[in-house]
Tab-separated table of C-alpha atoms and ligand atoms in Angstrom:
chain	number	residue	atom	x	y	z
X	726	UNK	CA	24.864	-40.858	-243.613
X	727	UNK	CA	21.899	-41.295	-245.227
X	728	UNK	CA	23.475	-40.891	-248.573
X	729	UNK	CA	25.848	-43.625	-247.724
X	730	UNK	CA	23.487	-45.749	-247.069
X	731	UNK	CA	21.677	-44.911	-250.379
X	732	UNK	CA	24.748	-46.347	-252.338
X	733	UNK	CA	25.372	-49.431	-249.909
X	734	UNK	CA	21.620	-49.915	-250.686
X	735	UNK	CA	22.806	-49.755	-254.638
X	736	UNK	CA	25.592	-52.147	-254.420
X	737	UNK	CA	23.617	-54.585	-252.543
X	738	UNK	CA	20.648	-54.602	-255.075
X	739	UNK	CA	23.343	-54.911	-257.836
X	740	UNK	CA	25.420	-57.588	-255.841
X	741	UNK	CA	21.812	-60.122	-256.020
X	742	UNK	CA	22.706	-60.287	-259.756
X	743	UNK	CA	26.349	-60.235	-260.236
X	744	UNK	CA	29.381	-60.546	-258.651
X	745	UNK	CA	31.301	-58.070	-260.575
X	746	UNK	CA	31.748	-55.043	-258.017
X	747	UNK	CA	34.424	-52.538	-257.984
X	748	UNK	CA	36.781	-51.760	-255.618
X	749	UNK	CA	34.993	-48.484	-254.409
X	750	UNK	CA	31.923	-50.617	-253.758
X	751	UNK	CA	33.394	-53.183	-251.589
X	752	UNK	CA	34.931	-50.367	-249.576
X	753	UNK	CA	31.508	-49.202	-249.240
X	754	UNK	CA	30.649	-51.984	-247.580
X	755	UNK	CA	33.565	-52.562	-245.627
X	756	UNK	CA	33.087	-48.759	-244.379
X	757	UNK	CA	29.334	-49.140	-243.541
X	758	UNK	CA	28.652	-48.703	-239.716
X	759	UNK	CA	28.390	-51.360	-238.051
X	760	UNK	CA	24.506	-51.035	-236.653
X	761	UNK	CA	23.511	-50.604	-240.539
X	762	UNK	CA	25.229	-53.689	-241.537
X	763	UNK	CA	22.830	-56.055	-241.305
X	764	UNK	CA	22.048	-54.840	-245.302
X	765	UNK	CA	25.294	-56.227	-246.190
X	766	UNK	CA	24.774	-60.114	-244.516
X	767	UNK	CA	20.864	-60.008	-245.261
X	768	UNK	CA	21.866	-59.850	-249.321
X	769	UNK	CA	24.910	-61.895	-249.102
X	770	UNK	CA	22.638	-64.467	-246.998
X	771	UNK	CA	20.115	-64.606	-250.437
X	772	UNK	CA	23.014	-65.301	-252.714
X	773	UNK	CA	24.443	-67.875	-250.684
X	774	UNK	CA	20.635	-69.692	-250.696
X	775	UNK	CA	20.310	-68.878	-254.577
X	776	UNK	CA	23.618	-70.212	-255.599
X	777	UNK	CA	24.853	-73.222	-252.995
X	778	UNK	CA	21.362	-74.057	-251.154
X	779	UNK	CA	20.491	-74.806	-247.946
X	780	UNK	CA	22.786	-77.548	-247.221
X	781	UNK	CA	25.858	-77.184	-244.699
X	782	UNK	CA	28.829	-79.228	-245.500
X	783	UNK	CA	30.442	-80.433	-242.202
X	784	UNK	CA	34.586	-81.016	-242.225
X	785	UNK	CA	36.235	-82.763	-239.765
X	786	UNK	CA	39.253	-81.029	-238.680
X	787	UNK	CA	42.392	-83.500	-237.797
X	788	UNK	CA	44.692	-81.544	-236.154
X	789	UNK	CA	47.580	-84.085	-236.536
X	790	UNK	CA	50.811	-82.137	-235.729
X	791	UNK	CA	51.816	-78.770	-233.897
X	792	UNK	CA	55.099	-79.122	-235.026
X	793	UNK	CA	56.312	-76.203	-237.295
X	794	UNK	CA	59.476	-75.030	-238.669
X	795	UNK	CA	58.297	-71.807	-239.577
X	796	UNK	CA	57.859	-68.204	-237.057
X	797	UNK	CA	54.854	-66.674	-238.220
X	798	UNK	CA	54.270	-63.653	-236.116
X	799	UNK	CA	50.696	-64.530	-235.419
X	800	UNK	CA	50.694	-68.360	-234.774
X	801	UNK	CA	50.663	-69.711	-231.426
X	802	UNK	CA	52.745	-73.027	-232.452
X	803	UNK	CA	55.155	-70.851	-234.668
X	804	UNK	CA	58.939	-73.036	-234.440
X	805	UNK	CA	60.108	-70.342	-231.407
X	806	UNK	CA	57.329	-71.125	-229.121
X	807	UNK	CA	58.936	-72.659	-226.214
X	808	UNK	CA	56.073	-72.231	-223.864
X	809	UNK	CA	53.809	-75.221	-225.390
X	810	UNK	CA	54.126	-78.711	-225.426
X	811	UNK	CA	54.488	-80.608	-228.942
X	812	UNK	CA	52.609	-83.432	-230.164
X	813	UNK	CA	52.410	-85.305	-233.214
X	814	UNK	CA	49.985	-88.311	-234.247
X	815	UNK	CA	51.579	-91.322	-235.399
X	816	UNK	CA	50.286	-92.561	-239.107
X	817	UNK	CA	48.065	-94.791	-237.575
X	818	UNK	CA	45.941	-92.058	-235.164
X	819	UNK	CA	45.741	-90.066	-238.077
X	820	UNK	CA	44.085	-93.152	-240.530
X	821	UNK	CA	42.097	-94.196	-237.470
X	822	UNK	CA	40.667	-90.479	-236.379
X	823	UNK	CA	39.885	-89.998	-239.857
X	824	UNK	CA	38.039	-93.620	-239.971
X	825	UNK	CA	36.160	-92.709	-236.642
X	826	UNK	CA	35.200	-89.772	-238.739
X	827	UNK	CA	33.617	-91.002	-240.981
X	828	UNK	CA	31.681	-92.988	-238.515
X	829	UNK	CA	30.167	-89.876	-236.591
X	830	UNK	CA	28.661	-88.788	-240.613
X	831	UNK	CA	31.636	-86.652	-241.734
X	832	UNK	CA	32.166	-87.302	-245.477
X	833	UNK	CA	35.177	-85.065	-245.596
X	834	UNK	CA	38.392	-84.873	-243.281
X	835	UNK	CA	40.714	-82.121	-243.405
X	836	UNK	CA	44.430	-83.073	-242.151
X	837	UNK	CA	46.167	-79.994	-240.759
X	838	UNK	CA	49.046	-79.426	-238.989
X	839	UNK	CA	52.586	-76.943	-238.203
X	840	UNK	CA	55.594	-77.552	-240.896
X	841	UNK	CA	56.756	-80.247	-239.330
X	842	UNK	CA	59.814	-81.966	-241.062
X	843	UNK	CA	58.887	-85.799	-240.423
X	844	UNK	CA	55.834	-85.173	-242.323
X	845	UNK	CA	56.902	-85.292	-245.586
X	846	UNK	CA	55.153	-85.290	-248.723
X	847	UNK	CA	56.127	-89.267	-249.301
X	848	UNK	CA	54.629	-89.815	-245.407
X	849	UNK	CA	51.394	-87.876	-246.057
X	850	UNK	CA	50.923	-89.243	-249.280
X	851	UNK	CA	50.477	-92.908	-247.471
X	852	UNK	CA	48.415	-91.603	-244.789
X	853	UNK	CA	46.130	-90.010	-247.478
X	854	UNK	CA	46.734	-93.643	-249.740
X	855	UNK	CA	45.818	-95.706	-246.168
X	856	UNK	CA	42.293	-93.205	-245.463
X	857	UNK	CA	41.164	-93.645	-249.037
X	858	UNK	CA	41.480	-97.434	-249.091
X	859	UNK	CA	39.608	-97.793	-245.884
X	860	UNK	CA	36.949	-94.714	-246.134
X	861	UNK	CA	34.700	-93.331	-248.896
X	862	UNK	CA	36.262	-89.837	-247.228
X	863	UNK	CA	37.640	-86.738	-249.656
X	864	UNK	CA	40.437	-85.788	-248.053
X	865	UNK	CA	41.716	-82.421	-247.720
X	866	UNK	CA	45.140	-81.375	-246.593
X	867	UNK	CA	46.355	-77.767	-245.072
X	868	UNK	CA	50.314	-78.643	-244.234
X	869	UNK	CA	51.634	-75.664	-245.953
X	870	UNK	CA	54.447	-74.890	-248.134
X	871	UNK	CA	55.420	-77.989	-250.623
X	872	UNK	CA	57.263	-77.837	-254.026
X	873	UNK	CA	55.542	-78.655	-256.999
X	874	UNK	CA	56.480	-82.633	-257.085
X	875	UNK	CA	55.720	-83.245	-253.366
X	876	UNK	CA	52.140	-81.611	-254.080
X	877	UNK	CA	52.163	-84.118	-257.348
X	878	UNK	CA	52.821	-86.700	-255.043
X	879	UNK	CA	50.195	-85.904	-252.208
X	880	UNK	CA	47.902	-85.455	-254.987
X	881	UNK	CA	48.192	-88.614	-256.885
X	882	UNK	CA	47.875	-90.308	-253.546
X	883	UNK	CA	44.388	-89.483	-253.639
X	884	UNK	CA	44.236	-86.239	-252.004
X	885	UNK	CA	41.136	-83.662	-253.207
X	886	UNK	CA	41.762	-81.063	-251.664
X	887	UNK	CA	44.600	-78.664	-250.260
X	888	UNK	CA	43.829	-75.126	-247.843
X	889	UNK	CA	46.425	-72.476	-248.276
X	890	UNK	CA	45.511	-69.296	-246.992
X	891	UNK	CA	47.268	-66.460	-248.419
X	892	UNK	CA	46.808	-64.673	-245.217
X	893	UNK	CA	47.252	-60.860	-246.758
X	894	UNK	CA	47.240	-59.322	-250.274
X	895	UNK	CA	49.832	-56.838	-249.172
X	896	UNK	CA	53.428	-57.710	-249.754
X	897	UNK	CA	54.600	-55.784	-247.756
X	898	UNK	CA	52.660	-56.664	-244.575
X	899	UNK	CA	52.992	-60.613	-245.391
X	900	UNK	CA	57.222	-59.571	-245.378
X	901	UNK	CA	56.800	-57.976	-242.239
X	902	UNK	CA	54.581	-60.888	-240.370
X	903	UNK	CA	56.540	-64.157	-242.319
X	904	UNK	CA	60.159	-63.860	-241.185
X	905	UNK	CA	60.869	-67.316	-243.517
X	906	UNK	CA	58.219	-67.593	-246.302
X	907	UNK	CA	57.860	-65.135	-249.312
X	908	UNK	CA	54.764	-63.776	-250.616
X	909	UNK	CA	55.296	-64.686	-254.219
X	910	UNK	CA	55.941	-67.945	-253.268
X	911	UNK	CA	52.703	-68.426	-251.412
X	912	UNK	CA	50.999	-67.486	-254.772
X	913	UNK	CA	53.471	-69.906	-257.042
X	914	UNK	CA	52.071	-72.854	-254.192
X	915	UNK	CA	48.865	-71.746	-255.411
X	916	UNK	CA	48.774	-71.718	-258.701
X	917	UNK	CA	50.976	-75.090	-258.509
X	918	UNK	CA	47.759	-76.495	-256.242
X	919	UNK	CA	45.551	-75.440	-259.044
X	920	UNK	CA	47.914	-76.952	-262.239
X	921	UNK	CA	47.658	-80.322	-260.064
X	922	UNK	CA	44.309	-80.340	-260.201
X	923	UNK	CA	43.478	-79.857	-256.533
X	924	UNK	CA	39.848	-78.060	-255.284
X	925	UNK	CA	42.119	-75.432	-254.050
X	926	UNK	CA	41.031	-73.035	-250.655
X	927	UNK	CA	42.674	-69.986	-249.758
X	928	UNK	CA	41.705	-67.054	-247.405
X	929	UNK	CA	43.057	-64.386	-244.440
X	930	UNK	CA	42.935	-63.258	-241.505
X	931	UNK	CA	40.781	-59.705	-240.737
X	932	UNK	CA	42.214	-57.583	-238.846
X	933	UNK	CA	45.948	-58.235	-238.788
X	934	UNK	CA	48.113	-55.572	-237.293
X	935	UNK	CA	49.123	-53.142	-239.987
X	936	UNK	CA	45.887	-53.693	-242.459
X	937	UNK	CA	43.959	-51.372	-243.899
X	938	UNK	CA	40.438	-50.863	-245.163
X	939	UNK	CA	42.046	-50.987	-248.371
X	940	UNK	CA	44.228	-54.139	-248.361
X	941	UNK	CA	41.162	-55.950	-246.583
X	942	UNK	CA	39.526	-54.827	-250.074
X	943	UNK	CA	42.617	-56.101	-252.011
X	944	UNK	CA	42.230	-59.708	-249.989
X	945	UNK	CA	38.702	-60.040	-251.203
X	946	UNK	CA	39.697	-58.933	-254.907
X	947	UNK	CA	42.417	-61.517	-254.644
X	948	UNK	CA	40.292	-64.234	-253.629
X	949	UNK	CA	38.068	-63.343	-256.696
X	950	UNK	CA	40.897	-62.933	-258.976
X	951	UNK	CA	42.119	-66.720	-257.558
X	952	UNK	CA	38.633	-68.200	-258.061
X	953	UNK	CA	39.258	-69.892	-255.634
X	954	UNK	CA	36.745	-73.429	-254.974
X	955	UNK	CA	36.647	-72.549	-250.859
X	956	UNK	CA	37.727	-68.975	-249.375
X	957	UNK	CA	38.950	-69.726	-245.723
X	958	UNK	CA	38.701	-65.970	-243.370
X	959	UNK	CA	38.523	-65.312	-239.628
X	960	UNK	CA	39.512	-63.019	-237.285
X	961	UNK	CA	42.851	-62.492	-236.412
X	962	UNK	CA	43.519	-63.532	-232.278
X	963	UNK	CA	46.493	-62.252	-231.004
X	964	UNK	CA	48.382	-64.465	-229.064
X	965	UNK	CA	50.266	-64.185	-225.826
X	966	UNK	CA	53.123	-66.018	-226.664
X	967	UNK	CA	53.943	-63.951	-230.043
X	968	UNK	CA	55.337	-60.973	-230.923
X	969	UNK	CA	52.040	-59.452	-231.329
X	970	UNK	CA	50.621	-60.542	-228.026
X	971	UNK	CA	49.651	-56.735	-226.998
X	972	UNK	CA	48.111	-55.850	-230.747
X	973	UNK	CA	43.869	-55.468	-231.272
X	974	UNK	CA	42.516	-58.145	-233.132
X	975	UNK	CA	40.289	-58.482	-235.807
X	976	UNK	CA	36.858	-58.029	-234.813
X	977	UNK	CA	33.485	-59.947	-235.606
X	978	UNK	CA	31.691	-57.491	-237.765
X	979	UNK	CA	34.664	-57.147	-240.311
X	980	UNK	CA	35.056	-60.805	-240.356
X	981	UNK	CA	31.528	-61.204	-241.038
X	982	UNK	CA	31.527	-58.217	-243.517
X	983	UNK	CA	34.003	-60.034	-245.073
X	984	UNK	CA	32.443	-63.425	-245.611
X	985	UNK	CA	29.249	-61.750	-246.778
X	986	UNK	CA	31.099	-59.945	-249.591
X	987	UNK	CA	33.261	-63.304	-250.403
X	988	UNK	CA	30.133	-64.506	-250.617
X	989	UNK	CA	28.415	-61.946	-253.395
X	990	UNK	CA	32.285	-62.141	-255.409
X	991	UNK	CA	32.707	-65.409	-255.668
X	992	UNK	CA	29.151	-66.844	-256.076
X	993	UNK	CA	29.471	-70.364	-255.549
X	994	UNK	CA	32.454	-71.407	-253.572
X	995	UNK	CA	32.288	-72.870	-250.968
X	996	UNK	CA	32.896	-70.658	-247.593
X	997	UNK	CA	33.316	-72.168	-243.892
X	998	UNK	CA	32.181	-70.095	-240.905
X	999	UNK	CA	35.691	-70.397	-238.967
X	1000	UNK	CA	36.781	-71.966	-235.723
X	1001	UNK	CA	37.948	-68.351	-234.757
X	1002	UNK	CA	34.511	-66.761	-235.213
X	1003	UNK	CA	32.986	-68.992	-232.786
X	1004	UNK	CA	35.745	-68.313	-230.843
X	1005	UNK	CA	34.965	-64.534	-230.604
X	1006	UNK	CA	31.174	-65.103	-230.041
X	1007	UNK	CA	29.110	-68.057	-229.147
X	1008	UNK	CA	26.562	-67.259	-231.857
X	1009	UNK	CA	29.791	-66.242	-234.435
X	1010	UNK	CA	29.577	-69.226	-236.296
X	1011	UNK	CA	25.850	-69.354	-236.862
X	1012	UNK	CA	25.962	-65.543	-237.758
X	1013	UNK	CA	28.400	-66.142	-240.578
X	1014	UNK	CA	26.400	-68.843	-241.591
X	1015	UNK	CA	23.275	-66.564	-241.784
X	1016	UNK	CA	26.084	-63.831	-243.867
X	1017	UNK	CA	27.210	-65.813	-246.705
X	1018	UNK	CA	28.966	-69.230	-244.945
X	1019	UNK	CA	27.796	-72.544	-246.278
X	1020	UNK	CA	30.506	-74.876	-244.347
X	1021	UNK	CA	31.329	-76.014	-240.854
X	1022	UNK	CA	35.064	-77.543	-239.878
X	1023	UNK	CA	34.030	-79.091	-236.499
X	1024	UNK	CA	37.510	-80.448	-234.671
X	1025	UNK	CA	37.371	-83.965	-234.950
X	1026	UNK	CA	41.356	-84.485	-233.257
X	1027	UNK	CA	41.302	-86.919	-230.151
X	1028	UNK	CA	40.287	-84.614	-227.208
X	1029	UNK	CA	43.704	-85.266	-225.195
X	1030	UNK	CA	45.597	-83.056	-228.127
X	1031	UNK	CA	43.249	-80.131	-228.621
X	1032	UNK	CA	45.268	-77.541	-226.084
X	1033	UNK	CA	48.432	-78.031	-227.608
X	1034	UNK	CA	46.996	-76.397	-231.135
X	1035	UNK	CA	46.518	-73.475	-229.642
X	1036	UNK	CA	47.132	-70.983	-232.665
X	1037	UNK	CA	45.553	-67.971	-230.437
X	1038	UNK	CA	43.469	-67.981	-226.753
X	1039	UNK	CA	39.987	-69.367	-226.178
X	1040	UNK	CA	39.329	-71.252	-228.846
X	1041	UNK	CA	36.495	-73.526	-228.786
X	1042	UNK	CA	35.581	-77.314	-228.234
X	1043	UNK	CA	38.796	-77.871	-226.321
X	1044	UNK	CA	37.359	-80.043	-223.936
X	1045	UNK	CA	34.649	-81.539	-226.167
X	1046	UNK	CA	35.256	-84.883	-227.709
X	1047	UNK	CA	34.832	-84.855	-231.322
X	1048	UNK	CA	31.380	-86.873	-230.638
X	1049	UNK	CA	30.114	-84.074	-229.026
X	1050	UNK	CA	31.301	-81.440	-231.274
X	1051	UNK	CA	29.223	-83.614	-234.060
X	1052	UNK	CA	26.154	-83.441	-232.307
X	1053	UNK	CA	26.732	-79.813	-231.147
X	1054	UNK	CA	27.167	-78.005	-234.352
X	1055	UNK	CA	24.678	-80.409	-236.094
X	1056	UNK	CA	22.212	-78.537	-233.412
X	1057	UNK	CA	23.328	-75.239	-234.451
X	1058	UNK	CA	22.506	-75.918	-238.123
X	1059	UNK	CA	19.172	-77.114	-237.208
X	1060	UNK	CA	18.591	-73.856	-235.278
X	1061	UNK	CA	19.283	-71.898	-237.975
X	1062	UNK	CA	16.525	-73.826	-240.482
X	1063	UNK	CA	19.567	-75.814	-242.368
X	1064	UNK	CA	20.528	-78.814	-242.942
X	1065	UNK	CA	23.539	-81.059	-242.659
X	1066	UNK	CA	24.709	-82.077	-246.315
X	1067	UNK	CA	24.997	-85.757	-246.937
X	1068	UNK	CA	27.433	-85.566	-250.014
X	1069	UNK	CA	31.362	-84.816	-250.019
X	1070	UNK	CA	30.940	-81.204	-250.722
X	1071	UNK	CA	32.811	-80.977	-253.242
X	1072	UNK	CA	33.531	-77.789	-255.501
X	1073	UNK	CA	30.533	-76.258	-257.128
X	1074	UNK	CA	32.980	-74.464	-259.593
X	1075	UNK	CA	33.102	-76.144	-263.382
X	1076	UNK	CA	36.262	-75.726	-264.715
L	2049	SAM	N1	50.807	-74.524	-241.275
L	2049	SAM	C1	49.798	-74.440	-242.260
L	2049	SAM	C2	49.713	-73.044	-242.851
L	2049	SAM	O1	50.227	-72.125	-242.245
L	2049	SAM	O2	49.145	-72.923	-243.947
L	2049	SAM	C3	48.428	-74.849	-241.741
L	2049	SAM	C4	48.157	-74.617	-240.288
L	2049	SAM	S1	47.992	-72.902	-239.816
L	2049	SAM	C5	47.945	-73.028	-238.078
L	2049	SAM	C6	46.291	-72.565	-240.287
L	2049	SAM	C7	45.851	-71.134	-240.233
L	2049	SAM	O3	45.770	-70.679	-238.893
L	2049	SAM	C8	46.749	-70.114	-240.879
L	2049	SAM	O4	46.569	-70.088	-242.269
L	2049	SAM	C9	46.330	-68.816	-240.190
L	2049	SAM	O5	45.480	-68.033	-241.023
L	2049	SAM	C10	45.566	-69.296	-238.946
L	2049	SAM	N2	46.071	-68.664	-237.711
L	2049	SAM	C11	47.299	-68.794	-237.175
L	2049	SAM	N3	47.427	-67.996	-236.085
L	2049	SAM	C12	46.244	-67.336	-235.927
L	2049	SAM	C13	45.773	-66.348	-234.996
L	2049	SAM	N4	46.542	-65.885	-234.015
L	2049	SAM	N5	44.501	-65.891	-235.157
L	2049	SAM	C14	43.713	-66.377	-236.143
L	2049	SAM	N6	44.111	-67.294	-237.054
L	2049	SAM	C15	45.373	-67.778	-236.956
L	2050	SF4	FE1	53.528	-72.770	-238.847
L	2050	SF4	FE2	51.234	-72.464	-240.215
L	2050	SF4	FE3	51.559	-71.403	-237.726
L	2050	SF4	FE4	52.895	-70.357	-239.818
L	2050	SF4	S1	50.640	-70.391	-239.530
L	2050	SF4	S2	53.772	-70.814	-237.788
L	2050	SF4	S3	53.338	-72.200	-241.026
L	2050	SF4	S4	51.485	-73.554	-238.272
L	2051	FES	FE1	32.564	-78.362	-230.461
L	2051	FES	FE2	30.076	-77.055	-230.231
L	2051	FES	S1	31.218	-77.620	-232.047
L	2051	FES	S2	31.337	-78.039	-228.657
């Protein structure tokens, strides 16, 4: 034991000045016990200071539809679902939550939502046109799969940003959880995002049923390998109304041992402390921001819609307006000895 903790000791000290580590040393860290982790966030916590500052970028989270065409085994609004209720914003809610927005201080809005076939990349490309003539907003969109001309034409709408998370780094587990999407073609979206010229997030979820120490290792190497300008993670929540309703989840620590060494691989990105983390703990957000996290995605969707996006139980703010949720979190930061950025956040990455 002590050993071990001689060499996580090593890899931390060599982690404060570069973010080249091998694969044996993140598994190191992924392996550390638990109690003797605090190592791990304490160095990942300096870096995040040293390279992206004090400053907490706050995203407002538009939840807009819960349609999807798609069955991921995970997701709580996955096509099959019959048990919830769907909901989809109209154009106008969408321009006018993201307006309100910008209002309550938010200087970026994220637009999120299922697969659903009415949005298509010609309809999300106004609503994106309509924000940006009537808010100083960057605008980032998470709506999944597109080909390469429908990003171009989200993307010359005006968009900044797009979130894709890769959700594993094993093929053969992504096969197993995505009955109708294909890993490679999750990258190819990527690396399209990136040729368009979006600020380009990815990420995973810890914990999913069938992952190892070692692909959680692979995930983080991916991410580095990516570059990519935000790494989304969180804990995987299993959901009653899936297929794996009866599986473990991801747990805190991992998630958190996971953002902290995001955090000494890929410097300067930007890194949110997830919805899901708060979910697991009432103090889970702060603690990732205290382990590497540097961004906040508070939901900003009209209160009246926040149940129906239930991607897994418990998740947080439900009831909350998105007023509140602004002055909640902004609380939180403050707690913590940060501050709320006043800029859009954008990437830190020169390219
Ligand atoms: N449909 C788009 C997509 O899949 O990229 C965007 C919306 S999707 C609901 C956003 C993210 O939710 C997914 O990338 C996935 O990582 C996460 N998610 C879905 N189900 C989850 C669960 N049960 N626990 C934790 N995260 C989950
Ligand atoms: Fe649809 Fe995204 Fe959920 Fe998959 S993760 S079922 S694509 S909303
Ligand atoms: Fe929504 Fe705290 S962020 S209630």
């Amino acid at each position: 034991m002590v050993n071990i903790m001689q060499k996580i000791y090593a890899v931390c000290e060599k982690a404060l000045q570069t973010g080249d580590l091998s694969k044996e040393e993140i598994l190191l860290m992924l392996n550390c016990p638990d109690e003797n982790s605090d190592i791990i966030f304490q160095t990942a916590d300096i870096i995040r200071k040293k390279e992206v500052g004090d400053e907490v970028h706050l995203r407002g989270l538009i939840e807009f539809s819960n349609f999807c065409r798609k069955n991921c085994e995970y997701c709580g609004i996955r096509g099959k679902n019959k048990t919830i209720e769907r909901y989809r914003l109209t154009e106008e809610q969408i321009v006018d939550t993201a307006v309100k927005s910008e209002k309550l201080g938010y200087r970026t809005v994220v637009m999120q939502s299922g697969e659903d076939p009415y949005f298509t990349a010609s309809r999300i490309a106004e609503i994106v046109k309509v924000t940006k003539e009537k808010t100083d907003l960057a605008v980032t969109l998470s709506v999944g799969e597109f080909s390469y001309d429908d990003y171009k034409i989200m993307k010359d709408s005006g968009a900044d940003r797009y979130l894709l998370r890769f959700e594993t780094s094993s093929e053969e587990l992504y096969k197993a959880l995505h009955p109708d999407s294909d890993f490679r073609e999750r990258l190819q979206c990527l690396q399209d995002l990136r040729a368009l010229g979006y600020q380009v997030g990815s990420g995973f979820m810890v914990g999913l049923p069938g992952e190892t120490m070692e692909i959680l290792a692979d995930n983080l190497l991916l991410l580095q390998k990516l570059d990519v300008d935000m790494a989304g993670i969180g804990p995987f929540i299993p959901n009653e109304d899936t297929s794996l309703a009866g599986e473990n989840g991801g747990t805190l620590i991992n998630a958190l041992k996971a953002v902290a060494i995001t955090r000494m691989l890929l410097r300067n990105a930007h890194i949110p402390a997830t919805t899901a983390m708060g979910t697991l703990d009432p103090k889970g957000r702060e603690m990732a921001l205290q382990s590497g996290a540097n961004v906040v995605m508070p939901n900003v969707t009209p209160q009246e819609y926040r149940e129906m996006y239930l991607l897994y139980p418990n998740k947080i703010c439900l009831t909350d307006d998105p007023a509140h949720c602004r002055g909640c979190i902004t609380g939180k930061i403050h707690g913590i000895g940060r501050t709320v950025s006043k800029d859009h956040g954008h990437t830190l990455k020169h390219r």
